[in-house]
Amino acid sequence: MTTRQLEQDPCGLERPGSGRLAQAPADHPPVPGKRVGVLLANLGTPDATDYWSMRRYLSEFLSDKRVVDYPGWKWQPLLQLIILSRRPFSSGKAYRGIWNREKDESPLLTITRDQARKVAEGLHGLYGDRVKVDFCMRYGNPSTDSVLRRMQAQGCERILFFPLYPQYASPTTATANDQAFRTLMRLKWQPAFRTVPAYFDHPAYLEALAASVREAYDAAVSPPEVLVASYHGVPKRYLMEGDPYHCQCQKTTRLLKERLGWDDDAIVTTFQSKFGPEEWVGPATVEHVAELARQGRRHIAVVSPAFAADCVETLEEINEEIKASFLEAGGERFTYIPCLNDRDDHIVALQAIIRNELAGWVEP
């Protein structure tokens, strides 16, 4: 994209360096200098851990048809009258155990903000002020709608939308895209829009993941006997209906194993966070780690390749509930390997993906 293209406004008037329109009539609305936007999207976070904050967040999350696709007439009475009368208490307790008290926010919000800041710093060195980076949440704040509108007001007429999920899944990637498209449907002037595809097999992502495992094993007093790659779960029905998530998770584990140079029995794939009565893809992490302990494994490590940032599913569910399941079944040492978060090699991987997806829009 040339400087002239970036400075041309839709009325055919050119901006001087100040960003004001040259030769524009007095009543012409202000038009910011053109930019390309990069919007990182993550799952979401409650604003606080009290009952009503948790209820608002859980209601938005569990009312999403991508997450729970039962008919509304059947699901909503159960959700609003029964589930949301109790679950905000238990979920609030889980969040309080991991809450960033210094900033009074969830770790997911802290980490995603740090990721966006570091990505922005790296891209600024390549593109300067031509590229604007921001972040949003599918549920809670900052909302997808508010950030997309802000980016457009800042002159982003082309936006690259990046759901931070290495493996594509309908309840994660697809619903993040859906929410962005809902905003586009309401805009008088839509920006050009691209979405980033799944990146589970991207070499830079895999190398960052492998490096995090190597570092954890090198730091351990004795190496874990098994690495459990625990992914968030989905109903088995989704796999049967064409969702590629399960297959992409299996391939991620295989590619990670190959990059580490390990034998097949050194790493296993499991799934966590089962919700509801129907059958989910498995094996279930919480059950499988207990079985490993009963088989005589005394030290295991758990990594979460489907999460780009640590959150309640990793910091509380894995590092507390799943850890307890292993130890109570006879295990002795449990190593949790943090998500890639804002590690430098992870940021490099995200920037490499973004650079590829920006091709044709803006060049370094």
CSV table of C-alpha atoms in Angstrom, one decimal:
chain,number,residue,atom,x,y,z
A,1,MET,CA,0.0,0.0,0.0
A,2,THR,CA,1.5,3.3,-1.0
A,3,THR,CA,1.6,6.5,1.0
A,4,ARG,CA,-0.7,8.1,-1.5
A,5,GLN,CA,-3.3,5.3,-1.1
A,6,LEU,CA,-3.1,5.7,2.7
A,7,GLU,CA,-3.7,9.4,2.5
A,8,GLN,CA,-6.6,9.4,0.0
A,9,ASP,CA,-10.1,9.9,1.6
A,10,PRO,CA,-13.3,8.5,0.0
A,11,CYS,CA,-14.3,11.9,-1.4
A,12,GLY,CA,-11.0,12.0,-3.4
A,13,LEU,CA,-9.5,14.7,-1.2
A,14,GLU,CA,-5.9,14.2,0.1
A,15,ARG,CA,-4.8,14.7,3.6
A,16,PRO,CA,-1.8,16.8,4.4
A,17,GLY,CA,0.6,15.5,7.1
A,18,SER,CA,-1.6,16.7,9.9
A,19,GLY,CA,-4.4,14.3,8.9
A,20,ARG,CA,-6.8,17.1,8.0
A,21,LEU,CA,-8.5,17.1,4.6
A,22,ALA,CA,-7.1,19.5,2.1
A,23,GLN,CA,-9.7,21.5,0.2
A,24,ALA,CA,-12.6,19.9,2.2
A,25,PRO,CA,-15.8,21.8,2.7
A,26,ALA,CA,-16.3,23.2,6.2
A,27,ASP,CA,-19.0,20.7,7.1
A,28,HIS,CA,-17.0,17.6,5.9
A,29,PRO,CA,-16.8,15.2,8.9
A,30,PRO,CA,-13.3,14.5,10.3
A,31,VAL,CA,-11.6,11.6,8.6
A,32,PRO,CA,-8.5,10.1,10.4
A,33,GLY,CA,-5.4,9.0,8.5
A,34,LYS,CA,-5.8,5.5,7.0
A,35,ARG,CA,-4.4,2.5,8.8
A,36,VAL,CA,-4.5,-1.2,8.8
A,37,GLY,CA,-5.7,-2.7,12.0
A,38,VAL,CA,-4.7,-6.0,13.7
A,39,LEU,CA,-7.2,-7.1,16.3
A,40,LEU,CA,-6.2,-10.0,18.7
A,41,ALA,CA,-9.3,-11.7,20.2
A,42,ASN,CA,-9.4,-14.0,23.2
A,43,LEU,CA,-12.2,-15.8,25.0
A,44,GLY,CA,-13.2,-13.4,27.7
A,45,THR,CA,-13.2,-12.5,31.3
A,46,PRO,CA,-15.6,-11.4,34.0
A,47,ASP,CA,-15.2,-7.8,35.3
A,48,ALA,CA,-15.0,-9.0,38.9
A,49,THR,CA,-15.5,-12.1,41.0
A,50,ASP,CA,-18.8,-11.2,42.8
A,51,TYR,CA,-22.0,-13.0,42.1
A,52,TRP,CA,-23.6,-10.6,39.6
A,53,SER,CA,-20.4,-10.0,37.6
A,54,MET,CA,-19.9,-13.7,37.3
A,55,ARG,CA,-23.6,-14.2,36.4
A,56,ARG,CA,-23.4,-11.6,33.6
A,57,TYR,CA,-20.3,-13.2,32.2
A,58,LEU,CA,-21.6,-16.8,32.4
A,59,SER,CA,-24.9,-15.8,31.0
A,60,GLU,CA,-23.3,-14.3,27.9
A,61,PHE,CA,-20.9,-17.3,27.6
A,62,LEU,CA,-23.4,-20.1,28.1
A,63,SER,CA,-26.1,-18.4,26.0
A,64,ASP,CA,-23.8,-18.5,22.9
A,65,LYS,CA,-25.3,-21.0,20.5
A,66,ARG,CA,-21.8,-21.9,19.4
A,67,VAL,CA,-21.0,-23.0,23.0
A,68,VAL,CA,-24.3,-24.7,23.9
A,69,ASP,CA,-26.4,-25.4,20.8
A,70,TYR,CA,-29.5,-26.8,22.5
A,71,PRO,CA,-32.8,-25.2,21.5
A,72,GLY,CA,-33.3,-21.9,23.4
A,73,TRP,CA,-36.8,-22.9,24.7
A,74,LYS,CA,-35.2,-25.9,26.4
A,75,TRP,CA,-31.8,-24.5,27.4
A,76,GLN,CA,-32.6,-20.9,28.6
A,77,PRO,CA,-35.0,-21.8,31.5
A,78,LEU,CA,-32.5,-24.4,32.7
A,79,LEU,CA,-29.6,-21.9,32.4
A,80,GLN,CA,-31.3,-18.8,33.9
A,81,LEU,CA,-33.3,-20.5,36.7
A,82,ILE,CA,-31.0,-23.3,37.8
A,83,ILE,CA,-27.5,-23.2,36.5
A,84,LEU,CA,-27.0,-19.4,37.0
A,85,SER,CA,-28.4,-19.5,40.5
A,86,ARG,CA,-25.5,-21.7,41.6
A,87,ARG,CA,-22.6,-21.6,39.2
A,88,PRO,CA,-21.6,-17.9,39.7
A,89,PHE,CA,-20.6,-18.9,43.3
A,90,SER,CA,-18.3,-21.8,42.3
A,91,SER,CA,-16.9,-19.9,39.3
A,92,GLY,CA,-16.3,-16.8,41.4
A,93,LYS,CA,-14.4,-18.9,43.9
A,94,ALA,CA,-12.2,-20.3,41.1
A,95,TYR,CA,-11.5,-16.9,39.7
A,96,ARG,CA,-10.7,-15.4,43.1
A,97,GLY,CA,-8.0,-18.1,43.5
A,98,ILE,CA,-6.1,-16.8,40.4
A,99,TRP,CA,-7.2,-13.2,40.3
A,100,ASN,CA,-4.6,-10.5,39.6
A,101,ARG,CA,-5.2,-8.5,42.7
A,102,GLU,CA,-2.6,-5.9,41.8
A,103,LYS,CA,-4.5,-4.8,38.7
A,104,ASP,CA,-7.9,-6.1,39.9
A,105,GLU,CA,-8.4,-8.2,36.7
A,106,SER,CA,-8.2,-11.8,35.5
A,107,PRO,CA,-4.8,-13.2,34.4
A,108,LEU,CA,-6.3,-13.7,30.9
A,109,LEU,CA,-6.9,-10.0,30.6
A,110,THR,CA,-3.4,-9.1,31.9
A,111,ILE,CA,-1.7,-11.5,29.6
A,112,THR,CA,-3.7,-10.7,26.5
A,113,ARG,CA,-2.9,-7.0,27.0
A,114,ASP,CA,0.8,-7.8,27.3
A,115,GLN,CA,0.6,-9.9,24.2
A,116,ALA,CA,-1.0,-7.1,22.2
A,117,ARG,CA,1.6,-4.6,23.5
A,118,LYS,CA,4.5,-6.7,22.5
A,119,VAL,CA,3.0,-7.6,19.1
A,120,ALA,CA,2.4,-3.9,18.5
A,121,GLU,CA,6.0,-3.0,19.4
A,122,GLY,CA,7.4,-5.6,17.0
A,123,LEU,CA,5.1,-4.6,14.1
A,124,HIS,CA,5.8,-0.9,14.6
A,125,GLY,CA,9.4,-1.7,13.8
A,126,LEU,CA,8.2,-3.1,10.4
A,127,TYR,CA,5.3,-0.9,9.5
A,128,GLY,CA,5.5,2.2,11.6
A,129,ASP,CA,2.2,4.0,12.3
A,130,ARG,CA,0.6,2.3,9.3
A,131,VAL,CA,-0.5,-0.7,11.5
A,132,LYS,CA,-2.6,-0.3,14.6
A,133,VAL,CA,-2.8,-3.3,17.1
A,134,ASP,CA,-5.5,-3.8,19.7
A,135,PHE,CA,-7.2,-6.6,21.5
A,136,CYS,CA,-10.7,-7.6,22.5
A,137,MET,CA,-12.7,-10.4,24.3
A,138,ARG,CA,-15.5,-12.5,22.9
A,139,TYR,CA,-17.3,-12.3,26.3
A,140,GLY,CA,-16.9,-9.5,28.7
A,141,ASN,CA,-14.7,-6.4,28.2
A,142,PRO,CA,-13.1,-5.0,26.2
A,143,SER,CA,-15.9,-6.1,23.9
A,144,THR,CA,-15.3,-7.0,20.3
A,145,ASP,CA,-17.9,-4.4,19.2
A,146,SER,CA,-16.4,-1.5,21.2
A,147,VAL,CA,-12.8,-2.2,20.0
A,148,LEU,CA,-13.8,-2.7,16.3
A,149,ARG,CA,-15.6,0.6,16.4
A,150,ARG,CA,-12.7,2.3,18.1
A,151,MET,CA,-10.3,1.0,15.5
A,152,GLN,CA,-12.5,2.2,12.7
A,153,ALA,CA,-12.6,5.6,14.3
A,154,GLN,CA,-8.8,5.6,14.4
A,155,GLY,CA,-8.7,5.2,10.6
A,156,CYS,CA,-8.5,1.4,10.3
A,157,GLU,CA,-10.2,0.8,7.0
A,158,ARG,CA,-8.7,-2.7,6.7
A,159,ILE,CA,-8.7,-5.0,9.8
A,160,LEU,CA,-7.0,-8.4,10.3
A,161,PHE,CA,-9.0,-10.3,13.0
A,162,PHE,CA,-6.9,-12.8,14.9
A,163,PRO,CA,-8.7,-15.3,17.3
A,164,LEU,CA,-5.9,-16.5,19.6
A,165,TYR,CA,-6.8,-20.2,19.2
A,166,PRO,CA,-4.1,-22.4,17.5
A,167,GLN,CA,-6.7,-25.1,16.7
A,168,TYR,CA,-10.0,-24.1,15.0
A,169,ALA,CA,-13.2,-25.0,16.9
A,170,SER,CA,-16.7,-23.8,16.5
A,171,PRO,CA,-17.1,-22.7,20.2
A,172,THR,CA,-13.8,-20.7,20.1
A,173,THR,CA,-12.6,-19.5,16.7
A,174,ALA,CA,-16.0,-19.5,15.0
A,175,THR,CA,-17.9,-17.6,17.7
A,176,ALA,CA,-15.1,-15.0,17.9
A,177,ASN,CA,-15.5,-14.5,14.1
A,178,ASP,CA,-19.3,-14.4,14.5
A,179,GLN,CA,-19.1,-11.6,17.0
A,180,ALA,CA,-16.9,-9.5,14.8
A,181,PHE,CA,-19.2,-10.1,11.8
A,182,ARG,CA,-22.2,-9.0,13.9
A,183,THR,CA,-20.5,-5.6,14.4
A,184,LEU,CA,-19.7,-5.4,10.7
A,185,MET,CA,-23.4,-6.0,9.9
A,186,ARG,CA,-24.3,-2.8,11.9
A,187,LEU,CA,-21.7,-0.5,10.4
A,188,LYS,CA,-22.6,2.0,7.7
A,189,TRP,CA,-19.1,1.8,6.3
A,190,GLN,CA,-17.5,-1.6,6.8
A,191,PRO,CA,-13.8,-2.0,6.9
A,192,ALA,CA,-12.2,-4.6,4.6
A,193,PHE,CA,-11.9,-7.6,6.8
A,194,ARG,CA,-9.7,-10.8,7.1
A,195,THR,CA,-9.7,-13.5,9.7
A,196,VAL,CA,-6.6,-15.5,10.6
A,197,PRO,CA,-7.0,-19.3,10.1
A,198,ALA,CA,-5.9,-22.0,12.6
A,199,TYR,CA,-2.1,-22.0,13.1
A,200,PHE,CA,-1.7,-25.4,15.0
A,201,ASP,CA,0.9,-26.5,12.5
A,202,HIS,CA,2.8,-23.2,12.1
A,203,PRO,CA,6.6,-23.9,12.6
A,204,ALA,CA,7.1,-20.9,14.8
A,205,TYR,CA,4.2,-21.8,17.1
A,206,LEU,CA,5.4,-25.4,17.4
A,207,GLU,CA,9.0,-24.3,18.1
A,208,ALA,CA,7.8,-22.0,20.9
A,209,LEU,CA,5.7,-24.8,22.3
A,210,ALA,CA,8.6,-27.2,22.2
A,211,ALA,CA,10.9,-24.7,23.8
A,212,SER,CA,8.5,-24.2,26.7
A,213,VAL,CA,8.5,-28.0,27.3
A,214,ARG,CA,12.3,-28.3,27.0
A,215,GLU,CA,12.7,-25.5,29.5
A,216,ALA,CA,10.3,-27.1,32.0
A,217,TYR,CA,12.0,-30.5,31.7
A,218,ASP,CA,15.5,-29.0,32.1
A,219,ALA,CA,14.3,-27.1,35.2
A,220,ALA,CA,12.8,-30.2,36.9
A,221,VAL,CA,14.8,-32.1,39.5
A,222,SER,CA,14.0,-35.3,37.6
A,223,PRO,CA,12.3,-35.4,34.2
A,224,PRO,CA,8.6,-36.2,34.1
A,225,GLU,CA,7.7,-39.7,32.9
A,226,VAL,CA,4.9,-38.5,30.7
A,227,LEU,CA,3.8,-35.3,29.1
A,228,VAL,CA,0.0,-34.8,29.1
A,229,ALA,CA,-1.1,-32.4,26.3
A,230,SER,CA,-4.5,-31.3,27.7
A,231,TYR,CA,-6.8,-29.5,25.3
A,232,HIS,CA,-10.2,-27.9,26.1
A,233,GLY,CA,-12.9,-30.4,25.3
A,234,VAL,CA,-15.9,-30.4,22.9
A,235,PRO,CA,-18.9,-32.7,22.6
A,236,LYS,CA,-18.0,-35.7,20.4
A,237,ARG,CA,-21.0,-34.8,18.3
A,238,TYR,CA,-19.1,-31.7,17.0
A,239,LEU,CA,-16.4,-34.0,15.5
A,240,MET,CA,-19.1,-36.1,13.8
A,241,GLU,CA,-20.7,-32.9,12.4
A,242,GLY,CA,-17.4,-31.7,10.8
A,243,ASP,CA,-15.6,-29.6,13.4
A,244,PRO,CA,-11.9,-30.2,12.7
A,245,TYR,CA,-10.8,-29.3,16.3
A,246,HIS,CA,-10.2,-32.9,17.6
A,247,CYS,CA,-8.1,-33.8,14.5
A,248,GLN,CA,-6.1,-30.6,14.8
A,249,CYS,CA,-5.4,-31.3,18.4
A,250,GLN,CA,-4.1,-34.8,17.6
A,251,LYS,CA,-1.9,-33.4,14.9
A,252,THR,CA,-0.5,-30.7,17.2
A,253,THR,CA,0.5,-33.4,19.7
A,254,ARG,CA,2.1,-35.4,17.0
A,255,LEU,CA,4.1,-32.5,15.6
A,256,LEU,CA,5.2,-31.5,19.0
A,257,LYS,CA,6.4,-35.0,19.7
A,258,GLU,CA,8.3,-35.0,16.4
A,259,ARG,CA,9.9,-31.6,17.1
A,260,LEU,CA,11.0,-32.9,20.6
A,261,GLY,CA,12.3,-36.1,19.1
A,262,TRP,CA,10.3,-38.2,21.6
A,263,ASP,CA,8.9,-41.7,21.5
A,264,ASP,CA,5.1,-42.2,21.1
A,265,ASP,CA,4.6,-43.2,24.7
A,266,ALA,CA,6.3,-40.0,26.1
A,267,ILE,CA,3.3,-37.8,25.3
A,268,VAL,CA,-0.5,-38.3,25.4
A,269,THR,CA,-3.5,-36.2,24.2
A,270,THR,CA,-6.4,-35.6,26.6
A,271,PHE,CA,-9.3,-33.2,26.9
A,272,GLN,CA,-10.7,-31.1,29.8
A,273,SER,CA,-13.6,-28.9,30.9
A,274,LYS,CA,-16.5,-31.3,30.2
A,275,PHE,CA,-19.8,-29.6,30.6
A,276,GLY,CA,-23.3,-31.2,30.3
A,277,PRO,CA,-24.6,-34.7,29.9
A,278,GLU,CA,-23.6,-35.7,26.4
A,279,GLU,CA,-20.5,-37.6,25.4
A,280,TRP,CA,-17.3,-35.5,24.8
A,281,VAL,CA,-14.1,-36.2,23.0
A,282,GLY,CA,-11.6,-38.0,25.3
A,283,PRO,CA,-9.9,-39.3,27.2
A,284,ALA,CA,-10.8,-36.8,30.0
A,285,THR,CA,-7.7,-35.2,31.5
A,286,VAL,CA,-8.9,-35.4,35.1
A,287,GLU,CA,-9.5,-39.1,34.8
A,288,HIS,CA,-6.5,-40.0,32.7
A,289,VAL,CA,-3.9,-38.4,35.0
A,290,ALA,CA,-5.4,-40.5,37.9
A,291,GLU,CA,-5.0,-43.6,35.7
A,292,LEU,CA,-1.4,-42.7,35.0
A,293,ALA,CA,-0.8,-42.5,38.8
A,294,ARG,CA,-2.5,-45.9,39.3
A,295,GLN,CA,-0.2,-47.3,36.6
A,296,GLY,CA,2.8,-46.3,38.7
A,297,ARG,CA,3.7,-43.0,37.1
A,298,ARG,CA,5.0,-40.8,39.9
A,299,HIS,CA,5.9,-37.6,38.0
A,300,ILE,CA,3.9,-36.1,35.1
A,301,ALA,CA,3.9,-32.8,33.3
A,302,VAL,CA,0.9,-31.1,31.7
A,303,VAL,CA,0.9,-28.6,28.9
A,304,SER,CA,-2.0,-26.8,27.3
A,305,PRO,CA,-1.4,-26.3,23.6
A,306,ALA,CA,-4.9,-25.0,22.8
A,307,PHE,CA,-4.6,-21.9,25.1
A,308,ALA,CA,-2.6,-18.9,24.0
A,309,ALA,CA,-2.8,-17.4,27.5
A,310,ASP,CA,-3.2,-18.8,31.0
A,311,CYS,CA,-6.7,-18.6,32.3
A,312,VAL,CA,-9.1,-20.2,34.7
A,313,GLU,CA,-9.0,-23.5,32.7
A,314,THR,CA,-5.3,-23.7,33.2
A,315,LEU,CA,-4.4,-22.0,36.4
A,316,GLU,CA,-7.3,-23.3,38.4
A,317,GLU,CA,-8.6,-26.4,36.6
A,318,ILE,CA,-5.2,-27.9,35.6
A,319,ASN,CA,-2.9,-26.6,38.3
A,320,GLU,CA,-5.4,-27.3,41.1
A,321,GLU,CA,-8.2,-29.8,40.2
A,322,ILE,CA,-6.3,-32.0,37.8
A,323,LYS,CA,-3.2,-31.8,39.9
A,324,ALA,CA,-5.2,-33.0,42.9
A,325,SER,CA,-6.6,-35.9,40.9
A,326,PHE,CA,-3.1,-37.1,40.1
A,327,LEU,CA,-1.7,-36.8,43.6
A,328,GLU,CA,-4.8,-38.3,45.3
A,329,ALA,CA,-4.4,-41.4,43.0
A,330,GLY,CA,-0.8,-41.9,44.1
A,331,GLY,CA,1.2,-39.5,42.0
A,332,GLU,CA,4.1,-37.7,43.7
A,333,ARG,CA,5.2,-34.8,41.5
A,334,PHE,CA,3.1,-32.7,39.1
A,335,THR,CA,4.6,-30.1,36.8
A,336,TYR,CA,2.4,-27.6,35.0
A,337,ILE,CA,4.0,-26.0,32.0
A,338,PRO,CA,2.5,-22.5,31.6
A,339,CYS,CA,0.9,-21.4,28.3
A,340,LEU,CA,3.0,-19.5,25.9
A,341,ASN,CA,1.6,-16.2,27.1
A,342,ASP,CA,3.9,-13.3,26.2
A,343,ARG,CA,7.1,-15.3,25.8
A,344,ASP,CA,9.3,-13.7,23.2
A,345,ASP,CA,9.3,-16.8,21.0
A,346,HIS,CA,5.5,-16.8,21.1
A,347,ILE,CA,5.3,-13.1,20.2
A,348,VAL,CA,7.7,-13.8,17.3
A,349,ALA,CA,5.3,-16.6,16.1
A,350,LEU,CA,2.3,-14.4,16.3
A,351,GLN,CA,4.1,-11.6,14.4
A,352,ALA,CA,5.1,-14.1,11.7
A,353,ILE,CA,1.5,-15.2,11.3
A,354,ILE,CA,0.3,-11.6,11.1
A,355,ARG,CA,2.9,-10.6,8.6
A,356,ASN,CA,1.8,-13.4,6.3
A,357,GLU,CA,-1.9,-12.5,6.6
A,358,LEU,CA,-1.2,-8.8,6.0
A,359,ALA,CA,0.4,-9.6,2.6
A,360,GLY,CA,-1.1,-7.5,-0.1
A,361,TRP,CA,-2.5,-4.9,2.3
A,362,VAL,CA,0.7,-3.5,3.7
A,363,GLU,CA,4.3,-4.3,3.2
A,364,PRO,CA,7.3,-3.7,5.6
